[in-house]
Coordinates of C-alpha atoms in Angstrom, one line a residue:
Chain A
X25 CA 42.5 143.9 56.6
X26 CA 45.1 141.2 58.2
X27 CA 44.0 137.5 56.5
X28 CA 42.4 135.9 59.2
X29 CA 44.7 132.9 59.0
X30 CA 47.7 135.2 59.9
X31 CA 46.1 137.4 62.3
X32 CA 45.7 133.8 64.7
X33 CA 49.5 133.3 63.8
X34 CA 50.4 136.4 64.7
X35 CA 48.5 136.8 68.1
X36 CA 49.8 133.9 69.9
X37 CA 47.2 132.5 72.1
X38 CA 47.1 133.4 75.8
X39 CA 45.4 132.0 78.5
X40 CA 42.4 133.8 79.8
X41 CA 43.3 136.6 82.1
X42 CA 39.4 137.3 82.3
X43 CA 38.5 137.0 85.9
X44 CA 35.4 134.5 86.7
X45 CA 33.4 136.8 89.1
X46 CA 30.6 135.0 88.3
X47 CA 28.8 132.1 90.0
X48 CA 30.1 128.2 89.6
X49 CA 33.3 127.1 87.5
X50 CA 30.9 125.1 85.3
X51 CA 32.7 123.5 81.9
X52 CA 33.9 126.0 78.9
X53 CA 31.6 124.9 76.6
X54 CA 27.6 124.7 76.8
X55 CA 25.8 121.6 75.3
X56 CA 22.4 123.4 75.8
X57 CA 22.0 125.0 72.3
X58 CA 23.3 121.6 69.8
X59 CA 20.6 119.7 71.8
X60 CA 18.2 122.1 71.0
X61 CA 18.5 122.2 67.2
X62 CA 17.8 119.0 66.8
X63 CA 14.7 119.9 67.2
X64 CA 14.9 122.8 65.0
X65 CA 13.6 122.9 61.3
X66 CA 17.2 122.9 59.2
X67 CA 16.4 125.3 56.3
X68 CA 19.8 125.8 54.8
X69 CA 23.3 124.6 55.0
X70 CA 26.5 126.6 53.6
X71 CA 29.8 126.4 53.8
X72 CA 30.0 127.4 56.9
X73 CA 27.2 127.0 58.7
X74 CA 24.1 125.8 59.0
X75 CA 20.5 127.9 59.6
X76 CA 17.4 126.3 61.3
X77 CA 14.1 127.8 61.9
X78 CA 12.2 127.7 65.3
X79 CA 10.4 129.6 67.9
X80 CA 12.9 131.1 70.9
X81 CA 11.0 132.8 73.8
X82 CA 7.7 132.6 72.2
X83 CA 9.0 134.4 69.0
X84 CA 10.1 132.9 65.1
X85 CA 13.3 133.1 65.1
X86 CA 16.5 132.0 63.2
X87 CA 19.3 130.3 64.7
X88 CA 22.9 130.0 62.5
X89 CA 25.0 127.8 63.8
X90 CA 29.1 127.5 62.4
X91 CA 30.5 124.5 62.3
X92 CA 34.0 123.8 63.0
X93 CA 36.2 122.9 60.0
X94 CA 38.2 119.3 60.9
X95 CA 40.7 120.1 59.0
X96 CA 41.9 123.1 60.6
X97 CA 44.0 123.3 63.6
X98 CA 41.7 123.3 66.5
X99 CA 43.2 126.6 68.1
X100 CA 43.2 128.2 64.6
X101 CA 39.6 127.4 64.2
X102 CA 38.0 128.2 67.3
X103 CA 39.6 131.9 67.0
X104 CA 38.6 131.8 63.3
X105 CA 34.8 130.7 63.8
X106 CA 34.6 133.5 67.1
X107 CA 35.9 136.3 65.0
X108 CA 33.6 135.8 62.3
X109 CA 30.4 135.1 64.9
X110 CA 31.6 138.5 66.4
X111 CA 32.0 140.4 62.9
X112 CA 29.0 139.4 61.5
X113 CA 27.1 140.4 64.8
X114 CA 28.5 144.0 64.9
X115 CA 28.0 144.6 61.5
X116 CA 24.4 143.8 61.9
X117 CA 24.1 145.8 64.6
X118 CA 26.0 148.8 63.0
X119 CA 24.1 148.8 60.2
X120 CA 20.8 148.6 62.6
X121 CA 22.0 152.1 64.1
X122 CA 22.3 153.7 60.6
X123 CA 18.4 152.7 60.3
X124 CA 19.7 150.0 57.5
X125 CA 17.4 147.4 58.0
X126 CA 18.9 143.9 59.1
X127 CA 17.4 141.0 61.4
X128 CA 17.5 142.0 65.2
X129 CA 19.8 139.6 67.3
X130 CA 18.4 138.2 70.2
X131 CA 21.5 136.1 71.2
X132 CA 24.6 134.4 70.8
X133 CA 26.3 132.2 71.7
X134 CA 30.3 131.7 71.4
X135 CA 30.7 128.9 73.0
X136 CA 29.0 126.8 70.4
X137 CA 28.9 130.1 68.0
X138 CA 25.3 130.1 67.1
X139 CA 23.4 133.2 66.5
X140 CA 19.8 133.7 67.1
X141 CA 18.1 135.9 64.8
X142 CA 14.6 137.3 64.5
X143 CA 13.1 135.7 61.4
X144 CA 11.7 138.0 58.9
X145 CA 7.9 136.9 57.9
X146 CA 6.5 138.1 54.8
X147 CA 9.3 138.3 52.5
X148 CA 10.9 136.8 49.6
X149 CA 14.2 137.0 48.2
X150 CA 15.2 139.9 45.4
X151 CA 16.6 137.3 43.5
X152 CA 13.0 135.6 43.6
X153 CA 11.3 138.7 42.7
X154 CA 13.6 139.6 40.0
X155 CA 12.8 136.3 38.9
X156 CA 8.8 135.9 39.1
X157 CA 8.4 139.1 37.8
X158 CA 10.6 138.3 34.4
X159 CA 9.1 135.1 34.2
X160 CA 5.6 136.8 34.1
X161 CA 7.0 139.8 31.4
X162 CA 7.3 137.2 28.7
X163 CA 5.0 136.9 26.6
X164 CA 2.1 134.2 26.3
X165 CA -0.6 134.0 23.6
X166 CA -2.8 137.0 24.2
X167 CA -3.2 140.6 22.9
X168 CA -0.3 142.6 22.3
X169 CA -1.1 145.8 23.7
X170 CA -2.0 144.2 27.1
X171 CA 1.4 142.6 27.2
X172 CA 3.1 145.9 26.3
X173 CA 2.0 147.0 29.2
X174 CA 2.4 145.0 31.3
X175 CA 5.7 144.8 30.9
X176 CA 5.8 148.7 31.4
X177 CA 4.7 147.8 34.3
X178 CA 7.1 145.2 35.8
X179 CA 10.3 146.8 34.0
X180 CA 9.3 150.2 36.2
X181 CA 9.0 148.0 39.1
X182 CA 12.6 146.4 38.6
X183 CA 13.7 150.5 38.4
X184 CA 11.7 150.7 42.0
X185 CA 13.9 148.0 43.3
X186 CA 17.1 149.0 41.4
X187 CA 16.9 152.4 43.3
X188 CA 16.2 151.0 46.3
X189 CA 18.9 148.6 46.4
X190 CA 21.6 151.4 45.6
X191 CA 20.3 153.6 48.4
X192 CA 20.3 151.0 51.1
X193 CA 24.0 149.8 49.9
X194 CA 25.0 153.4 49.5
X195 CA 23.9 154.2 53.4
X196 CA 25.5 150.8 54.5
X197 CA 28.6 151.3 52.6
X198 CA 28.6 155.3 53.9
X199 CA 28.4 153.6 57.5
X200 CA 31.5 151.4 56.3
X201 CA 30.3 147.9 56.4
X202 CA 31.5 145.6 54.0
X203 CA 28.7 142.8 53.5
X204 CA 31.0 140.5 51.6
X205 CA 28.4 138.6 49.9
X206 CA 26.1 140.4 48.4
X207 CA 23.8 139.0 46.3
X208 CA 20.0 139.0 45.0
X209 CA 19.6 136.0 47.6
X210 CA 20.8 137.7 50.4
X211 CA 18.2 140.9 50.3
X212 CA 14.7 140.2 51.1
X213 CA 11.8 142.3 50.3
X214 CA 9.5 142.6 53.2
X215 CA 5.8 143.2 52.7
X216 CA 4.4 145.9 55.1
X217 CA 1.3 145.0 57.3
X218 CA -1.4 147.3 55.7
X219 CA 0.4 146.8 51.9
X220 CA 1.7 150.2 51.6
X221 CA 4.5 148.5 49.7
X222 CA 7.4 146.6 50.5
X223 CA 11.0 147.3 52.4
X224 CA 14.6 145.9 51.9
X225 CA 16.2 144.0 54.5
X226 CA 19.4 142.6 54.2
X227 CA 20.9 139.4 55.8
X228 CA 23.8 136.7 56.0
X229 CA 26.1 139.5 57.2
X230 CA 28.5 136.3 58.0
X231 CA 31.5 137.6 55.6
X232 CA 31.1 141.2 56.4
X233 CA 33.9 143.7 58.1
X234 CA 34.6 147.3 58.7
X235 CA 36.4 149.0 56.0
X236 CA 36.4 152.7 54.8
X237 CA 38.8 151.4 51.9
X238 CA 36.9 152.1 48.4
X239 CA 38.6 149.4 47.2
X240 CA 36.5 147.0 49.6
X241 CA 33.7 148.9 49.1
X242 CA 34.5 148.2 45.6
X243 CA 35.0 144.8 45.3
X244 CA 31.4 144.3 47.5
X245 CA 29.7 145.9 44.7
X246 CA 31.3 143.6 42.2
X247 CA 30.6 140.4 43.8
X248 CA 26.7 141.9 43.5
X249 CA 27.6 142.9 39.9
X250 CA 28.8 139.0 39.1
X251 CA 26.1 137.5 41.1
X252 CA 23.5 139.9 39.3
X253 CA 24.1 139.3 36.1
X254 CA 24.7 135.5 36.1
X255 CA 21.2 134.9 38.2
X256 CA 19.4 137.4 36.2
X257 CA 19.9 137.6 32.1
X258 CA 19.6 140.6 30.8
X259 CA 19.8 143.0 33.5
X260 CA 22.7 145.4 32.6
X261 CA 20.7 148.1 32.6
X262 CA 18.8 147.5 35.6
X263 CA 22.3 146.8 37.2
X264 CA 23.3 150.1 35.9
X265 CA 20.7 151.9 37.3
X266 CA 21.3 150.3 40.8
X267 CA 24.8 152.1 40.2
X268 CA 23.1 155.3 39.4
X269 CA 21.1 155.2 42.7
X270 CA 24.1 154.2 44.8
X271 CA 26.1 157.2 43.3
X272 CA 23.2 159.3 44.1
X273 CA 23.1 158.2 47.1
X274 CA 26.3 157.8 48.5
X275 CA 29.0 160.2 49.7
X276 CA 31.6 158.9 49.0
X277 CA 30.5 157.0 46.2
X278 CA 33.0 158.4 42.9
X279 CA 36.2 156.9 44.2
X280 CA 34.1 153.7 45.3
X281 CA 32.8 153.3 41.8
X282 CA 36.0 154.1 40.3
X283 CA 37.6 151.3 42.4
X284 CA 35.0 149.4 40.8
X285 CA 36.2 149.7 37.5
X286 CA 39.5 149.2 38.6
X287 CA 38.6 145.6 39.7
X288 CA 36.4 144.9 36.7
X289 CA 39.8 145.4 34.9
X290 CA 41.6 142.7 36.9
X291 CA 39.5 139.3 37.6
X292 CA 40.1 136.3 35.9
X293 CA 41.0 136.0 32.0
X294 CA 41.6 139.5 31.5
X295 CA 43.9 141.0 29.1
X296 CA 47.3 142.1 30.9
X297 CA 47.2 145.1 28.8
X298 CA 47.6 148.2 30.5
Chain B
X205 CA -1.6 137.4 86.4
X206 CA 1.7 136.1 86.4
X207 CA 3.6 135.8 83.1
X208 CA 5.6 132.6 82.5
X209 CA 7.6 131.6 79.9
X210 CA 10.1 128.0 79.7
X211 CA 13.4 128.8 78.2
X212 CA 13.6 126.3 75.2
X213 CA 17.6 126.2 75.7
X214 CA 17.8 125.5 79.3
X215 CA 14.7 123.4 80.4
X216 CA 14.7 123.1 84.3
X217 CA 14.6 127.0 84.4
X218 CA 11.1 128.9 83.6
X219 CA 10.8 132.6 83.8
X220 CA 7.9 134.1 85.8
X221 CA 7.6 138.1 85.2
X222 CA 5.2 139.4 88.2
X223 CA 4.4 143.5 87.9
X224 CA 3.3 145.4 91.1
X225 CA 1.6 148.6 91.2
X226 CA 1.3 151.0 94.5
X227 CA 4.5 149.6 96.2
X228 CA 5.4 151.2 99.5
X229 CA 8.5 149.0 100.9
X230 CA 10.7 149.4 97.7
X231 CA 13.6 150.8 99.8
X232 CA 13.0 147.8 101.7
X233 CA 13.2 145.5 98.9
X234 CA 16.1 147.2 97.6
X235 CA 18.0 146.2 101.1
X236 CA 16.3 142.5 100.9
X237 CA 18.2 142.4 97.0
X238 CA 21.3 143.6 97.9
X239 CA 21.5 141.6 100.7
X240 CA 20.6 138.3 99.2
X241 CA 17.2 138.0 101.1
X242 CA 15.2 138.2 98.3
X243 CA 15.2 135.1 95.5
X244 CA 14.1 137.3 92.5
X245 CA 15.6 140.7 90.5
X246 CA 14.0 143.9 91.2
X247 CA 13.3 145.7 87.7
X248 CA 12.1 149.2 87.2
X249 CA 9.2 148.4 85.3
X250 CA 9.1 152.1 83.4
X251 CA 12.7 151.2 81.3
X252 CA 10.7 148.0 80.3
X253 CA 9.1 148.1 76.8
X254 CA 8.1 144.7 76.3
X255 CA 8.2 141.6 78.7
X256 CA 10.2 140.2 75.7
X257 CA 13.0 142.3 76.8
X258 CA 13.0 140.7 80.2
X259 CA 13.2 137.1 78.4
X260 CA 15.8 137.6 76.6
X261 CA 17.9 139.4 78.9
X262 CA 16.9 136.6 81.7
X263 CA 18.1 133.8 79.1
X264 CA 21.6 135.3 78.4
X265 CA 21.9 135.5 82.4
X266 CA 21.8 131.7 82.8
X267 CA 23.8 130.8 79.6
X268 CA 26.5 132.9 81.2
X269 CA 25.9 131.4 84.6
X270 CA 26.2 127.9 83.5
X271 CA 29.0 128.6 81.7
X272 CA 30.8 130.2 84.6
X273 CA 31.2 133.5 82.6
X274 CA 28.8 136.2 84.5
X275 CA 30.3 139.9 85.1
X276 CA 27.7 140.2 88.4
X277 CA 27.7 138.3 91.2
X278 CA 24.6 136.4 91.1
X279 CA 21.8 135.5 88.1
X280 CA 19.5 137.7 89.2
X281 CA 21.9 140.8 89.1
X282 CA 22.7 139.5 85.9
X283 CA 19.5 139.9 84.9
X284 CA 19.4 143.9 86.0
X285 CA 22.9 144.3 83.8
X286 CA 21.9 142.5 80.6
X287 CA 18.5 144.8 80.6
X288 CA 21.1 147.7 79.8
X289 CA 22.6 148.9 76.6
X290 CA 25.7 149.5 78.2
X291 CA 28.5 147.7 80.0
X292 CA 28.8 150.1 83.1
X293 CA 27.2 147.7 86.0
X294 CA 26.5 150.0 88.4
X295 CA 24.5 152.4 85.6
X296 CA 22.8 149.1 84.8
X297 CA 21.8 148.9 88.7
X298 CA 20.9 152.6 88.8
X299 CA 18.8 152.7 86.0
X300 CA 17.5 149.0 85.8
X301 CA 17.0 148.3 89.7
X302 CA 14.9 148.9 91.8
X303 CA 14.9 152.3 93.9
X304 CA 14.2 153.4 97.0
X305 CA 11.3 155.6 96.2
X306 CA 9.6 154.0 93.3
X307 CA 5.9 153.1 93.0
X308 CA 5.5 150.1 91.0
X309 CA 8.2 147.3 90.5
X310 CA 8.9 144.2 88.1
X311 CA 9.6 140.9 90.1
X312 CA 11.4 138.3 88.3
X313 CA 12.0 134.8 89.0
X314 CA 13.9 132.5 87.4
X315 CA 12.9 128.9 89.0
X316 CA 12.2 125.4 88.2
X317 CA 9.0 124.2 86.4
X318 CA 6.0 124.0 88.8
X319 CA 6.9 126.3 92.1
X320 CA 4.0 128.5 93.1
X321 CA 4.2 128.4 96.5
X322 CA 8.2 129.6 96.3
X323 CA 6.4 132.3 93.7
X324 CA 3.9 133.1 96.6
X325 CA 6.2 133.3 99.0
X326 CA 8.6 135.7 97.2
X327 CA 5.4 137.8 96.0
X328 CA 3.9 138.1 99.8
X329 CA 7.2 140.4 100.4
X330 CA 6.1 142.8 98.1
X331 CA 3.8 145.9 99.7
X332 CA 1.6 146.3 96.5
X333 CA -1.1 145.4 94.3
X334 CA -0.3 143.0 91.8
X335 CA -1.1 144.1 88.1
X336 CA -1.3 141.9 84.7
X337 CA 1.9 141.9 82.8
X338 CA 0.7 143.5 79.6
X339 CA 3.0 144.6 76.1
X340 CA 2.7 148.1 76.9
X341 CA 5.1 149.5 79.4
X342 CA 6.1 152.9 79.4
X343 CA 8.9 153.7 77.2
X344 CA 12.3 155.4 78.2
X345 CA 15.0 153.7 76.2
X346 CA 17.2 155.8 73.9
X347 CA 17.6 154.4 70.2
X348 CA 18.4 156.5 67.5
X349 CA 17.7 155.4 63.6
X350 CA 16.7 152.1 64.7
X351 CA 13.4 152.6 65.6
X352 CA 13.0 153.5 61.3
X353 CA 14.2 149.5 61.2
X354 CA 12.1 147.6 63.2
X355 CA 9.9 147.6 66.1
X356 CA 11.7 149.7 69.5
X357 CA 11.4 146.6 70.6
X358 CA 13.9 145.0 68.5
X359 CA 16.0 147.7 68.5
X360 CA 16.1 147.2 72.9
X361 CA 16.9 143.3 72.4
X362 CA 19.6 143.7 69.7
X363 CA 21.5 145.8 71.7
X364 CA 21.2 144.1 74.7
X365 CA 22.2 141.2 73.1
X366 CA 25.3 142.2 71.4
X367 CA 26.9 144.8 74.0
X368 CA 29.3 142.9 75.1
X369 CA 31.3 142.8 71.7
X370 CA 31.0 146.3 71.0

């Protein structure tokens, strides 16, 4: 995939040969959706944009706004921030039609390149699971047998999750979707209605592409790898079996996870011995 | 009877969603539409699934219109095209729109806060009996996996809401 800085460099900028069919010649750019996140309920901001919380047309919803980087050439960014509001929003949407669960998308809008996103209720984050659930496997004072099983308990629970994270990564990665950041923080395990268990979703599809490369597909599972195990301690093996699932799962999984060892190999401080 | 809903992004427009059972003059409402007689879209009630759907395709068509960017002629064929998965206008019409021979029709109106007596007036040119607009229309929309993912519902609004960079 082209670099995103050269692909503006290369594709000189044209003016708009799309033909305005439609009603008045109002201004480019609508101020409608800024104004209305002030009144919005700022949950998180990254790098690159900011998420708010609110109700759109009578529903919870999620609204992720990019910001424009000052420092970048104001041609250069627009295009930049566009393509990336456009990626993230067909990748959702492919994975959707795979039946990979993702938040539905109920608009956007590129002039101010915000997204508005159903907000999914009932749910916490893998990475808070993963945590809660160690945090309640170590041991207090009480009787030893009762602990023992207990952490039976949550450590087959952890396998639940490992296998079910592999399978939903295998599918998305069979459907060729990058997700570019995945990590325990970017999954979230929704509780069903009736509590016949829970579901995975997965969101902040805001670095993700199409790519059949196993080498991207690769390097996806890695950045989960890194993210895994520095979050969580002591999860090789549940990591392992997330592997296992994936390579169950998957197609087209054995060059995949070969490219993955291939990439564990380079990284950073790594011997140069071949 | 009526259903009404403000859109939070652009606050001088309210949506109105009127449903109408038994109609008899939907050839001539058709006409009245294409002519520009009529101050409201014509919707085929049975692709509807939710009156969610209408929202948020209603909401997209005056973003575009204030931004100059439509692909129809006017907002409330806007409103017809966004309903469909697709970008082919005229299969949007055809399957969206109203048609000559159908028997119950959605009336939507995209107006300013407090206008009953425009909402009257548009209403009176309907031949039918005015129903409630409930969550349960009849269902004719082809998803595939999706529906595993969500509601059917969600799967409609995605869609509709990303078509256009597909």
């Amino acid at each position: 995939m082209t670099p995103d800085h050269l692909v503006a460099l290369l594709c000189p900028p044209l003016h708009n040969p799309r033909r305005r069919r439609g009603g008045n010649m109002a201004p480019e750019k609508s101020a409608t959706v800024p104004q209305f996140l002030r009144g919005a309920e700022l949950v998180k901001q990254g790098a690159e944009a900011r998420v708010y919380r609110t109700q759109f047309l009578g529903r919870p919803t999620i609204v992720k706004e990019r910001f424009s980087k000052r420092y970048r050439h104001v041609a250069l960014d627009e295009k930049l921030t566009r393509r990336r509001t456009v990626q993230e929003v067909r990748s959702i949407l492919r994975c959707r039609r795979a039946g990979i669960p993702a938040p539905a998308v109920y608009f956007v809008d590129y002039t101010s390149h915000c997204i508005f996103l159903e907000e999914i209720l009932r749910s916490s984050t893998v990475r808070d699971h993963i945590a809660s659930t160690q945090q309640s496997a170590s041991c207090t004072v009480q009787e030893l047998d009762r602990d023992q099983d207990r952490e039976l308990v949550q450590e087959q629970e952890l396998e639940q999750l490992a296998q079910q994270v592999g399978q939903i990564l295998a599918k998305m990665h069979d459907e060729d979707v990058i997700h570019g950041d995945l990590t325990t923080s970017n999954m979230l395990l929704r509780r069903s209605p009736e509590d016949r268990g829970s579901d995975l979703v997965l969101i902040d599809f805001g670095l993700s592409y199409i790519s059949a490369l196993p080498e991207d597909k690769g390097v996806d599972l890695y950045v989960l790898e890194k993210a895994f195990l520095s979050t969580h301690p002591h999860t090789e093996a549940l990591f392992q079996k997330l592997l296992k699932s994936y390579s169950a799962s998957s197609k087209k999984s054995s060059a995949v996870l070969k490219k993955l060892d291939e990439v564990r190999l380079r990284g950073r401080k790594r011997s140069m011995v071949g | 009877m009526n259903l009404t809903q403000e859109l939070e992004l652009f606050p001088d427009h309210t949506v109105t969603q009127m449903l109408f059972k038994e109609v008899k003059n939907a050839a001539e409402l058709r006409q009245s539409a294409v002519d520009g007689r009529i101050n409201g879209a014509l919707i085929n009630p049975t692709m509807l699934v939710n009156p969610f759907q209408v929202l948020v395709a209603a909401n997209k068509a005056v973003h575009l219109q204030l931004i100059g960017k439509m692909k129809t002629r006017s907002l409330n064929s806007e409103i017809i095209f966004n309903l469909s998965p697709t970008n082919n206008i005229s299969e949007a019409f055809k399957r969206f729109g109203t048609s000559d021979g159908d028997e119950s029709v959605m009336l939507v109106v995209v107006h300013c806060k407090n206008e009953s007596q425009l909402l009257e007036d548009i209403a009176a040119q309907v031949d039918g009996r005015q129903v409630p607009v409930e969550d349960d229309f009849e269902k004719s929309y082809s998803i595939s996996l999706e529906e595993t993912c969500g509601t059917l519902l969600d799967a409609v609004v995605c869609r509709m809401a990303i078509k256009d960079v597909m």
